Amino acid sequence: MLQLHNSYAGTQKMTTDDREITPNSPVLNANLVKIEELSRRLVAAFAKKKDIDASLQGPGEDLYMKAASAYMTQAMADPAKMMEQQVSFWGKSLSHYIQVQEMLAQGKPQAPADDTPEDKRFSDPAWAENPYFNFLKQQYLINSQAVSQLVDNMEGLEPADQKRLDYFSRQIVAMMSPANFLGTNPQALTKAVETEGQSLVDGLENLVRDLEENDGDLVVTLADKSAFQVGENLATTEGSVVFRNPLFELIQYAPTTEKVHKTPLVIFPPWINRFYIMDLKEKNSLVKWIVDQGFSLFVVSWVDPDASYADYGMDSYIEQGFLAAISEVKKITGVKKVNAVGYCIAGTTLGLTLSLMSKRGDTSINSATFFTALTDFSDPGEFGVFLDDGFVDGIEAEVEKHGYLDSFFMARTFSFLRSNDLIYTPAIHSYMLGEAPPAFDLLFWNGDGANLPARMSIEYLRGLCQENRFARGTIEVLDEVLSLSDVDVPLCAIACETDHIAAWTSSYSGIRQMGSDDKTFILSESGHIAGIVNPPSRNKYGHYTNPDMSVAADDWKEGASFHEGSWWPRWGAWLTKQSGTKVAARIPGDSTHPILGPAPGTYVTGHAKT
């Protein structure tokens, strides 16, 4: 391998701006001094890292023991099968090594034939053309395939443990990519040479900055924070805060049409993140699009809780959040019914609210829409690997200590569900290439998480996610036992095909079990965010529909019709039918609801309370 590496090094230009780069270059030496200084800051930043429960850092020893036991049992029961897997792996590795040596023996410093699949981690030409880096890439992919096959063929594990083993083995494989290490990343090495070490200095500065800003925890900055200001170039749709309580601010948006539909719409976004995912920029703002279609729109902006909210639970969000907002919207607009939207965890809670209202005989909600919402957690998808007792016990210990779950934990969990896109690739660009984060609104929002109250966190993880008590009809909230069958208003649900947080099949299962006779299910292409923030003007992701919801999820999709373009207009047509005749456009607020400030309000940027 030294021969391979030297053949690469000999092909590189050791000049930049017509200046020869030597080990005694003043610029290079100066940068090496900077690196040493930054290293001291790096150590100091790491020293501030807070202790985190071991169960929140990775799988417990139980998974390793179960996997090892299953492997040994399988090896003894069917040694031929296990040996076949090993021989196949050895054969591929050795065959590729021989191919490389034959090329070198022939005096050809080039990579052998490479039929590996396209992988954006290895898009730099050197991965395909240079024998050293191509060898590393192909060997890594051979190893990756071997690990994947071994895990896939593992027998004797419970389904939940099998999923955990698959997930965490993929995380280890992704982490060990040669692209993630400076010494084996051709793009990073080339840039370091060309810039005389400046890219490494810049990268180390980025790394130290991220560590210092997060008290020793490594959180990769995904977007240029200076490029965006909420209320200035994000969340700019005109509106006003018309109500505020300790849990939320209610925003009423200014009409853009002379007349609006009589029945208003209120959107409940997830309180894990900020509401402005639906109002990033005008061109991709769902909020602006809804207003332009002639709907009276209200949006809830949740407070970012601190320790004083420790005892706020799911019942608090229902009573002081959902029911309070619905009541205020009815007062402001003078109507008896509203249409409601719940996104992600707010969709789950909307389902609970609808069940409670049905039990109480409250008919204030005319129709409900669910965005990427789970109400049946029997198969929560990839997120389920974090729902074992060890992880939830760790969360419980964390919130008991602090009174809330810091946004760091949920952000890190969701990021690892897409580790290559949200951790390793951004880290390579920032820390090894020394690049500034991009000015990308969606990534800026992704890094703007919110805390969760202590009691609510555990109730959600234990009662809903782990025990699936809503789908089982055993969850008790506000003195009522609630179930999916209680939900009887007209429903429209939008799920996303590659959603890594709320699996579409599980979303479909929950909607199927609801008691309504009027159900519409739309499956959008793409994932949890891009599938929802999909304006018609982009004409990017299509969607599937099928009126027959009597069948299982896979059969539903097989029989579904595919439609090009965004689902927004289809949902808009459905919502129009639920929204009554047109009335004169409503100006935000009324005599009993004075304007408290302009949208997007104060809760979206801080911890303000009444």
Coordinates of C-alpha atoms in Angstrom, one line a residue:
M1 CA 0.0 0.0 0.0
L2 CA 2.9 2.4 0.5
Q3 CA 3.8 1.8 -3.2
L4 CA 0.2 2.8 -4.1
H5 CA 0.2 5.9 -1.9
N6 CA 3.6 7.0 -3.3
S7 CA 2.3 6.6 -6.8
Y8 CA -0.5 9.0 -5.9
A9 CA 1.8 11.5 -4.2
G10 CA 4.0 11.6 -7.2
T11 CA 1.2 12.7 -9.4
Q12 CA 0.2 15.7 -7.4
K13 CA 1.2 19.3 -8.2
M14 CA 3.1 20.7 -5.3
T15 CA 2.6 24.3 -6.3
T16 CA -0.1 26.9 -5.7
D17 CA -0.3 30.3 -7.3
D18 CA 3.0 29.4 -9.1
R19 CA 4.7 29.0 -5.8
E20 CA 6.5 25.8 -4.9
I21 CA 5.3 24.3 -1.7
T22 CA 8.1 22.9 0.4
P23 CA 8.3 21.6 4.0
N24 CA 10.0 25.0 4.9
S25 CA 7.3 27.1 3.3
P26 CA 6.7 30.2 5.6
V27 CA 3.0 30.0 5.0
L28 CA 2.9 26.3 5.8
N29 CA 5.0 26.7 9.0
A30 CA 2.8 29.6 10.1
N31 CA -0.3 27.4 9.6
L32 CA 1.3 24.6 11.6
V33 CA 1.8 27.0 14.5
K34 CA -1.9 28.0 14.3
I35 CA -2.9 24.4 14.3
E36 CA -1.0 23.9 17.5
E37 CA -2.7 26.9 19.1
L38 CA -6.1 25.7 18.0
S39 CA -5.4 22.3 19.3
R40 CA -5.0 23.7 22.8
R41 CA -8.4 25.4 22.5
L42 CA -9.8 22.1 21.3
V43 CA -8.6 20.3 24.4
A44 CA -10.0 23.1 26.6
A45 CA -13.4 22.9 24.8
F46 CA -13.6 19.1 25.2
A47 CA -12.9 19.6 28.9
K48 CA -16.2 21.4 29.3
K49 CA -18.2 18.5 27.9
K50 CA -21.0 17.5 30.3
D51 CA -21.5 13.9 31.4
I52 CA -24.2 12.1 29.5
D53 CA -25.8 8.9 30.5
A54 CA -24.1 6.0 28.7
S55 CA -27.4 4.6 27.5
L56 CA -27.9 7.8 25.4
Q57 CA -24.5 7.3 23.7
G58 CA -25.1 4.0 22.0
P59 CA -26.6 0.5 22.4
G60 CA -26.3 -1.2 25.7
E61 CA -24.2 -4.3 26.4
D62 CA -27.4 -6.4 26.1
L63 CA -27.4 -5.9 22.3
Y64 CA -23.8 -6.9 22.0
M65 CA -24.4 -10.0 24.1
K66 CA -27.5 -11.0 22.2
A67 CA -25.7 -10.5 18.8
A68 CA -22.7 -12.5 19.9
S69 CA -24.8 -15.3 21.3
A70 CA -26.9 -15.5 18.1
Y71 CA -23.7 -15.6 16.0
M72 CA -22.1 -18.3 18.0
T73 CA -25.3 -20.4 18.1
Q74 CA -25.7 -20.0 14.3
A75 CA -22.0 -20.8 13.7
M76 CA -22.3 -24.1 15.7
A77 CA -25.7 -25.0 14.2
D78 CA -24.7 -24.3 10.6
P79 CA -20.9 -23.8 10.3
A80 CA -20.9 -24.4 6.5
K81 CA -23.2 -21.3 6.0
M82 CA -21.0 -19.1 8.2
M83 CA -17.8 -20.3 6.5
E84 CA -19.4 -19.7 3.1
Q85 CA -20.0 -16.1 4.1
Q86 CA -16.4 -15.7 5.3
V87 CA -14.9 -17.4 2.2
S88 CA -16.9 -15.1 -0.1
F89 CA -15.6 -12.1 1.8
W90 CA -12.0 -13.3 1.7
G91 CA -12.3 -14.1 -2.0
K92 CA -13.6 -10.7 -2.9
S93 CA -10.9 -8.9 -0.8
L94 CA -8.1 -11.0 -2.2
S95 CA -9.3 -10.9 -5.8
H96 CA -9.4 -7.1 -5.7
Y97 CA -5.9 -6.9 -4.1
I98 CA -4.5 -9.1 -6.8
Q99 CA -6.0 -7.0 -9.5
V100 CA -4.3 -3.9 -8.1
Q101 CA -1.0 -5.6 -7.8
E102 CA -1.2 -6.9 -11.4
M103 CA -1.8 -3.3 -12.6
L104 CA 1.2 -2.1 -10.7
A105 CA 3.4 -5.0 -12.0
Q106 CA 2.5 -4.0 -15.5
G107 CA 3.7 -0.5 -14.8
K108 CA 0.2 1.0 -14.9
P109 CA -0.3 3.3 -11.9
Q110 CA -4.1 3.3 -12.4
A111 CA -7.1 1.7 -10.7
P112 CA -8.4 -1.6 -11.9
A113 CA -12.0 -2.1 -13.2
D114 CA -14.4 -0.7 -10.7
D115 CA -18.1 -1.8 -10.9
T116 CA -19.0 -0.6 -7.4
P117 CA -22.3 1.4 -7.3
E118 CA -22.4 5.2 -7.3
D119 CA -21.9 6.7 -3.9
K120 CA -21.8 10.4 -3.4
R121 CA -19.3 10.0 -0.6
F122 CA -16.8 9.0 -3.3
S123 CA -17.7 11.5 -6.0
D124 CA -14.1 13.0 -6.2
P125 CA -12.4 11.7 -9.3
A126 CA -9.5 10.3 -7.3
W127 CA -11.7 7.6 -5.8
A128 CA -12.1 6.2 -9.2
E129 CA -8.9 7.1 -10.9
N130 CA -6.1 6.8 -8.3
P131 CA -5.1 3.2 -7.5
Y132 CA -4.5 4.0 -3.8
F133 CA -7.8 5.7 -3.1
N134 CA -9.7 3.4 -5.3
F135 CA -8.2 0.5 -3.4
L136 CA -9.4 2.0 -0.1
K137 CA -12.9 2.7 -1.5
Q138 CA -13.4 -0.8 -3.0
Q139 CA -12.1 -2.6 0.1
Y140 CA -14.3 -0.5 2.3
L141 CA -17.4 -1.3 0.2
I142 CA -16.5 -5.0 0.2
N143 CA -16.2 -4.9 4.0
S144 CA -19.5 -2.9 4.2
Q145 CA -21.3 -5.5 2.1
A146 CA -19.9 -8.3 4.3
V147 CA -21.1 -6.7 7.5
S148 CA -24.5 -6.1 5.9
Q149 CA -24.9 -9.7 4.8
L150 CA -23.8 -11.0 8.1
V151 CA -26.4 -8.9 10.0
D152 CA -29.1 -9.7 7.4
N153 CA -28.5 -13.4 7.7
M154 CA -28.4 -13.4 11.5
E155 CA -30.9 -15.8 13.1
G156 CA -32.2 -16.2 16.6
L157 CA -32.8 -12.5 17.4
E158 CA -36.2 -10.9 18.3
P159 CA -37.4 -8.6 15.5
A160 CA -36.7 -5.5 17.6
D161 CA -33.2 -6.6 18.4
Q162 CA -32.6 -7.4 14.8
K163 CA -33.6 -3.9 13.8
R164 CA -31.3 -2.4 16.5
L165 CA -28.4 -4.5 15.3
D166 CA -29.0 -3.6 11.7
Y167 CA -29.2 0.1 12.6
F168 CA -26.2 0.3 14.8
S169 CA -24.0 -1.8 12.5
R170 CA -24.9 0.6 9.7
Q171 CA -23.9 3.5 11.9
I172 CA -20.5 1.9 12.6
V173 CA -20.0 1.1 8.9
A174 CA -20.9 4.7 7.9
M175 CA -18.5 6.1 10.5
M176 CA -15.6 4.0 9.2
S177 CA -15.8 5.3 5.6
P178 CA -12.3 6.3 4.4
A179 CA -13.9 9.6 3.3
N180 CA -14.3 10.5 7.0
F181 CA -10.5 10.6 7.8
L182 CA -8.0 13.2 6.6
G183 CA -5.3 10.7 5.7
T184 CA -7.6 8.8 3.4
N185 CA -9.6 11.6 1.8
P186 CA -8.1 12.7 -1.4
Q187 CA -10.1 15.9 -1.7
A188 CA -9.1 17.1 1.8
L189 CA -5.4 16.1 1.3
T190 CA -5.3 17.9 -2.1
K191 CA -6.8 21.1 -0.7
A192 CA -4.5 21.0 2.3
V193 CA -1.5 20.9 0.0
E194 CA -2.9 23.6 -2.4
T195 CA -3.7 26.0 0.5
E196 CA -0.4 25.3 2.4
G197 CA -2.4 24.0 5.3
Q198 CA -4.9 26.9 5.4
S199 CA -7.9 24.6 4.8
L200 CA -6.8 22.6 7.9
V201 CA -6.5 25.7 10.0
D202 CA -9.9 26.9 8.8
G203 CA -11.4 23.4 9.5
L204 CA -9.9 23.3 13.0
E205 CA -11.3 26.7 13.7
N206 CA -14.7 25.5 12.6
L207 CA -14.4 22.5 14.8
V208 CA -13.3 24.5 17.9
R209 CA -16.1 27.0 17.2
D210 CA -18.7 24.2 17.2
L211 CA -17.3 22.7 20.4
E212 CA -17.1 26.0 22.3
E213 CA -20.6 27.0 21.2
N214 CA -22.1 23.7 22.5
D215 CA -20.1 23.3 25.7
G216 CA -17.9 20.5 24.5
D217 CA -20.6 18.6 22.6
L218 CA -19.9 18.1 18.9
V219 CA -22.8 19.6 17.0
V220 CA -21.9 20.3 13.3
T221 CA -23.1 23.7 12.2
L222 CA -25.2 22.9 9.1
A223 CA -26.0 26.4 7.9
D224 CA -24.6 29.9 8.0
K225 CA -26.3 31.3 11.1
S226 CA -25.5 34.9 10.0
A227 CA -27.4 34.5 6.7
F228 CA -30.8 34.2 8.3
Q229 CA -32.9 36.1 10.8
V230 CA -36.3 34.9 11.8
G231 CA -38.8 37.6 11.0
E232 CA -36.5 39.3 8.5
N233 CA -35.7 36.8 5.7
L234 CA -37.5 33.7 7.3
A235 CA -41.1 33.6 8.6
T236 CA -42.0 36.8 6.8
T237 CA -45.6 36.1 5.9
E238 CA -47.7 39.1 7.2
G239 CA -49.6 38.3 10.3
S240 CA -50.1 39.2 14.0
V241 CA -50.0 37.6 17.4
V242 CA -53.6 37.7 18.6
F243 CA -53.3 35.6 21.7
R244 CA -50.7 34.4 24.1
N245 CA -50.6 32.1 27.1
P246 CA -47.6 30.4 28.8
L247 CA -47.6 27.6 26.3
F248 CA -48.1 29.2 22.9
E249 CA -48.6 32.3 20.8
L250 CA -51.5 32.3 18.3
I251 CA -50.6 33.9 15.0
Q252 CA -53.4 35.1 12.7
Y253 CA -52.2 35.8 9.1
A254 CA -53.3 38.8 7.1
P255 CA -55.6 37.9 4.2
T256 CA -54.4 38.3 0.6
T257 CA -57.8 37.8 -1.0
E258 CA -61.0 39.9 -0.7
K259 CA -63.0 37.0 0.5
V260 CA -62.0 33.9 2.6
H261 CA -63.7 30.6 3.4
K262 CA -66.0 30.8 6.4
T263 CA -64.4 28.0 8.3
P264 CA -60.9 29.0 9.5
L265 CA -57.9 26.7 9.6
V266 CA -55.6 26.4 12.6
I267 CA -52.2 24.6 12.2
F268 CA -50.5 22.9 15.2
P269 CA -46.8 22.4 14.3
P270 CA -44.5 20.0 16.3
W271 CA -43.0 21.6 19.4
I272 CA -39.8 19.6 18.9
N273 CA -38.9 22.3 16.2
R274 CA -40.0 25.8 15.3
F275 CA -43.2 26.4 13.4
Y276 CA -41.5 28.4 10.6
I277 CA -40.6 25.2 8.7
M278 CA -43.9 26.0 7.0
D279 CA -42.9 29.6 6.4
L280 CA -39.2 29.6 5.3
K281 CA -39.2 31.9 2.3
E282 CA -42.1 33.1 0.2
K283 CA -41.3 30.8 -2.7
N284 CA -41.6 27.6 -0.5
S285 CA -43.9 28.9 2.3
L286 CA -46.9 26.6 2.9
V287 CA -48.3 29.4 5.1
K288 CA -48.2 31.9 2.3
W289 CA -49.7 29.4 -0.1
I290 CA -52.6 28.6 2.2
V291 CA -53.4 32.3 2.7
D292 CA -53.3 32.9 -1.0
Q293 CA -55.9 30.2 -1.6
G294 CA -58.4 32.2 0.4
F295 CA -58.3 30.5 3.8
S296 CA -58.3 32.3 7.2
L297 CA -55.2 30.9 8.7
F298 CA -54.0 30.6 12.3
V299 CA -50.8 29.0 13.4
V300 CA -49.7 28.0 16.9
S301 CA -46.1 29.0 17.9
W302 CA -45.1 26.9 20.9
V303 CA -42.9 28.3 23.7
D304 CA -39.4 26.8 24.1
P305 CA -39.7 25.3 27.6
D306 CA -37.2 25.5 30.4
A307 CA -37.1 23.9 33.8
S308 CA -40.2 25.8 34.9
Y309 CA -42.2 23.7 32.5
A310 CA -41.1 20.4 34.1
D311 CA -44.6 19.3 35.0
Y312 CA -46.2 20.1 31.7
G313 CA -47.5 16.8 30.2
M314 CA -49.5 15.7 27.1
D315 CA -52.6 16.8 28.9
S316 CA -51.2 20.3 29.2
Y317 CA -50.5 20.5 25.5
I318 CA -54.1 19.3 24.8
E319 CA -55.9 21.5 27.3
Q320 CA -53.7 24.7 27.4
G321 CA -52.6 24.3 23.8
F322 CA -55.0 22.6 21.4
L323 CA -58.3 23.3 23.1
A324 CA -57.3 26.8 24.1
A325 CA -56.2 27.7 20.6
I326 CA -59.4 26.3 19.0
S327 CA -61.5 28.2 21.5
E328 CA -59.7 31.5 20.7
V329 CA -60.0 31.0 17.0
K330 CA -63.7 30.4 17.3
K331 CA -64.1 33.6 19.3
I332 CA -62.0 35.7 16.9
T333 CA -63.8 34.5 13.8
G334 CA -67.3 34.0 15.3
V335 CA -67.7 30.5 14.0
K336 CA -68.7 27.2 15.8
K337 CA -66.2 24.9 14.0
V338 CA -62.6 25.1 12.8
N339 CA -60.5 22.9 10.6
A340 CA -57.3 21.7 12.2
V341 CA -53.9 20.4 11.0
G342 CA -51.4 18.5 13.2
Y343 CA -47.8 18.0 12.0
C344 CA -45.6 15.1 13.4
I345 CA -46.0 14.9 17.2
A346 CA -48.7 17.6 17.0
G347 CA -50.6 15.2 14.7
T348 CA -50.4 12.5 17.3
T349 CA -51.7 15.0 19.9
L350 CA -54.4 16.2 17.5
G351 CA -55.6 12.6 17.3
L352 CA -55.7 12.4 21.1
T353 CA -57.6 15.8 21.2
L354 CA -60.2 14.6 18.7
S355 CA -60.8 11.5 20.7
L356 CA -61.2 13.5 23.9
M357 CA -63.5 16.0 22.2
S358 CA -65.6 13.1 20.9
K359 CA -65.9 11.7 24.4
R360 CA -67.0 15.1 25.7
G361 CA -69.4 15.7 22.8
D362 CA -67.4 18.8 21.6
T363 CA -67.9 19.3 17.9
S364 CA -65.6 22.3 17.5
I365 CA -63.4 20.6 14.9
N366 CA -65.0 20.3 11.5
S367 CA -62.2 18.3 9.8
A368 CA -58.6 17.3 10.6
T369 CA -55.4 16.9 8.5
F370 CA -52.4 15.0 9.7
F371 CA -48.9 15.7 8.3
T372 CA -46.4 12.8 8.8
A373 CA -48.1 11.8 12.1
L374 CA -48.0 8.5 13.9
T375 CA -50.9 7.4 16.0
D376 CA -50.2 3.7 15.9
F377 CA -46.6 3.0 17.1
S378 CA -46.7 -0.8 16.7
D379 CA -44.0 -0.3 14.0
P380 CA -42.4 3.1 14.4
G381 CA -39.9 2.6 11.7
E382 CA -36.2 3.5 12.1
F383 CA -36.9 5.7 15.1
G384 CA -37.9 2.6 16.9
V385 CA -34.3 1.6 17.6
F386 CA -34.2 4.4 20.2
L387 CA -37.3 3.1 22.0
D388 CA -35.7 0.3 24.1
D389 CA -35.8 0.6 27.8
G390 CA -32.2 1.6 28.2
F391 CA -32.5 4.6 26.0
V392 CA -35.8 5.8 27.5
D393 CA -34.4 5.2 31.0
G394 CA -31.5 7.4 30.1
I395 CA -33.9 10.1 28.9
E396 CA -35.9 9.8 32.1
A397 CA -32.7 10.3 34.2
E398 CA -31.8 13.3 32.1
V399 CA -35.1 15.1 32.5
E400 CA -35.4 14.3 36.2
K401 CA -32.1 16.0 36.6
H402 CA -32.8 19.1 34.5
G403 CA -36.6 19.4 34.3
Y404 CA -36.6 19.3 30.5
L405 CA -35.1 17.4 27.6
D406 CA -32.5 19.6 25.9
S407 CA -33.0 20.0 22.2
F408 CA -29.5 18.6 21.7
F409 CA -30.7 15.0 22.3
M410 CA -33.6 15.0 19.8
A411 CA -31.5 16.8 17.2
R412 CA -28.7 14.3 17.6
T413 CA -31.1 11.3 17.4
F414 CA -32.8 12.5 14.2
S415 CA -29.4 13.4 12.7
F416 CA -28.1 9.9 13.2
L417 CA -31.1 8.5 11.3
R418 CA -29.4 10.2 8.3
S419 CA -25.9 10.3 9.5
N420 CA -24.1 10.6 6.1
D421 CA -26.2 13.6 5.1
L422 CA -26.5 15.4 8.5
I423 CA -23.3 14.5 10.3
Y424 CA -20.4 13.1 8.2
T425 CA -20.7 15.0 5.0
P426 CA -21.2 18.4 6.7
A427 CA -18.3 17.5 9.0
I428 CA -16.0 16.7 6.1
H429 CA -16.8 20.0 4.4
S430 CA -16.5 22.0 7.6
Y431 CA -13.6 20.4 9.4
M432 CA -11.4 18.8 6.7
L433 CA -12.0 21.1 3.8
G434 CA -12.4 24.3 6.0
E435 CA -15.5 25.5 4.2
A436 CA -18.0 27.9 5.7
P437 CA -21.5 26.4 6.2
P438 CA -23.9 27.1 3.3
A439 CA -26.7 29.7 3.5
F440 CA -29.4 27.1 3.4
D441 CA -32.7 28.0 5.0
L442 CA -33.9 24.4 5.6
L443 CA -30.6 23.4 7.3
F444 CA -30.8 26.6 9.4
W445 CA -34.2 25.6 10.6
N446 CA -33.0 22.0 11.2
G447 CA -30.4 23.4 13.7
D448 CA -33.0 25.6 15.5
G449 CA -34.5 22.9 17.8
A450 CA -36.5 23.3 21.0
N451 CA -36.6 21.7 24.4
L452 CA -39.3 19.3 25.7
P453 CA -40.9 19.4 29.1
A454 CA -39.8 16.6 31.4
R455 CA -43.2 15.0 32.1
M456 CA -44.4 15.3 28.5
S457 CA -41.2 13.7 27.2
I458 CA -41.6 10.5 29.3
E459 CA -45.4 10.3 28.7
Y460 CA -44.8 10.5 25.0
L461 CA -41.9 8.0 24.9
R462 CA -43.4 5.5 27.4
G463 CA -47.2 5.7 26.9
L464 CA -47.4 6.4 23.2
C465 CA -44.1 5.2 21.5
Q466 CA -43.3 2.2 23.7
E467 CA -46.6 1.0 25.0
N468 CA -48.7 2.2 22.0
R469 CA -51.6 2.9 24.3
F470 CA -53.5 5.2 22.0
A471 CA -53.9 2.5 19.3
R472 CA -54.6 -0.1 22.0
G473 CA -57.4 2.2 23.4
T474 CA -55.9 2.3 26.9
I475 CA -54.4 5.7 27.3
E476 CA -56.0 8.0 29.9
V477 CA -55.9 11.7 29.4
L478 CA -57.9 14.3 31.4
D479 CA -60.1 11.6 33.0
E480 CA -61.0 10.0 29.7
V481 CA -59.8 6.7 28.2
L482 CA -59.0 7.5 24.5
S483 CA -58.8 5.4 21.4
L484 CA -58.3 5.8 17.7
S485 CA -61.9 4.6 17.0
D486 CA -63.2 7.8 18.8
V487 CA -61.9 10.0 15.9
D488 CA -64.9 10.5 13.7
V489 CA -64.4 13.8 11.8
P490 CA -63.5 13.9 8.1
L491 CA -59.8 13.2 7.8
C492 CA -57.0 13.8 5.3
A493 CA -53.5 12.4 6.0
I494 CA -50.3 13.2 4.2
A495 CA -47.3 10.8 4.8
C496 CA -43.9 10.7 3.1
E497 CA -42.5 7.8 1.2
T498 CA -38.9 7.9 2.6
D499 CA -39.8 9.4 6.0
H500 CA -37.1 8.2 8.5
I501 CA -39.0 9.6 11.5
A502 CA -42.6 8.6 10.9
A503 CA -42.8 5.6 8.6
W504 CA -45.6 6.1 6.1
T505 CA -46.9 2.5 6.6
S506 CA -47.4 3.2 10.3
S507 CA -49.1 6.5 9.6
Y508 CA -51.4 4.8 7.2
S509 CA -52.2 2.1 9.8
G510 CA -53.2 4.7 12.4
I511 CA -55.5 6.5 10.0
R512 CA -57.1 3.2 9.0
Q513 CA -58.1 2.5 12.6
M514 CA -59.8 5.9 13.2
G515 CA -63.5 5.9 13.4
S516 CA -64.2 8.4 10.6
D517 CA -66.2 7.3 7.5
D518 CA -64.5 10.0 5.5
K519 CA -60.8 9.4 5.0
T520 CA -58.3 10.6 2.4
F521 CA -54.7 9.4 2.4
I522 CA -52.0 11.0 0.3
L523 CA -48.4 9.6 0.1
S524 CA -45.8 12.1 -1.0
E525 CA -42.5 11.3 -2.5
S526 CA -39.4 12.2 -0.4
G527 CA -39.0 12.5 3.4
H528 CA -40.3 14.0 6.6
I529 CA -39.6 17.6 5.7
A530 CA -39.0 17.8 1.9
G531 CA -42.1 15.8 1.2
I532 CA -44.2 18.3 3.1
V533 CA -42.4 21.5 2.1
N534 CA -43.0 20.8 -1.5
P535 CA -44.5 23.9 -3.3
P536 CA -46.2 23.4 -6.6
S537 CA -43.9 25.9 -8.3
R538 CA -40.9 23.5 -7.9
N539 CA -42.7 20.6 -9.6
K540 CA -40.3 18.3 -7.8
Y541 CA -41.9 15.5 -5.9
G542 CA -45.0 13.7 -6.9
H543 CA -47.6 11.8 -4.8
Y544 CA -49.8 8.7 -4.7
T545 CA -53.6 8.4 -4.0
N546 CA -55.9 5.5 -3.6
P547 CA -59.4 5.8 -2.2
D548 CA -59.4 2.2 -1.0
M549 CA -58.2 2.2 2.6
S550 CA -59.6 -1.2 3.4
V551 CA -56.3 -2.9 2.4
A552 CA -52.9 -3.1 4.1
A553 CA -50.4 -0.4 3.4
D554 CA -48.3 -2.2 0.7
D555 CA -51.4 -3.2 -1.1
W556 CA -52.7 0.4 -1.0
K557 CA -49.6 1.6 -2.6
E558 CA -49.6 -1.1 -5.2
G559 CA -53.1 -0.1 -6.3
A560 CA -52.4 3.7 -6.0
S561 CA -52.3 6.2 -8.8
F562 CA -49.2 8.3 -9.1
H563 CA -49.5 12.1 -9.8
E564 CA -46.8 14.4 -10.9
G565 CA -46.1 17.5 -8.7
S566 CA -47.0 18.7 -5.3
W567 CA -49.9 17.3 -3.1
W568 CA -50.7 20.9 -2.0
P569 CA -53.4 21.6 -4.6
R570 CA -55.0 18.2 -4.1
W571 CA -55.2 18.9 -0.3
G572 CA -56.3 22.5 -1.0
A573 CA -59.3 21.1 -3.1
W574 CA -60.2 18.7 -0.2
L575 CA -59.9 21.5 2.4
T576 CA -62.1 23.8 0.2
K577 CA -64.9 21.3 0.5
Q578 CA -64.6 21.4 4.3
S579 CA -64.4 25.2 4.6
G580 CA -67.9 26.5 3.6
T581 CA -68.9 29.5 1.6
K582 CA -66.8 32.7 1.2
V583 CA -67.1 35.7 3.5
A584 CA -65.4 39.0 3.7
A585 CA -61.7 38.7 4.5
R586 CA -60.9 38.8 8.2
I587 CA -58.4 41.3 9.6
P588 CA -56.2 39.8 12.4
G589 CA -57.6 40.2 15.9
D590 CA -60.9 41.8 17.2
S591 CA -62.1 44.0 20.1
T592 CA -61.3 41.3 22.6
H593 CA -58.1 40.2 21.0
P594 CA -55.8 43.2 20.5
I595 CA -52.7 42.8 18.4
L596 CA -49.8 41.7 20.7
G597 CA -47.1 42.1 18.1
P598 CA -46.3 41.2 14.5
A599 CA -45.7 37.6 13.3
P600 CA -43.7 35.5 13.8
G601 CA -44.0 36.6 17.5
T602 CA -41.6 36.3 20.4
Y603 CA -41.9 32.6 21.4
V604 CA -40.2 31.5 18.2
T605 CA -36.9 33.2 19.1
G606 CA -36.8 32.9 22.9
H607 CA -38.3 31.7 26.1
A608 CA -40.8 34.6 26.6
K609 CA -43.8 33.9 28.9
T610 CA -46.7 35.9 30.2

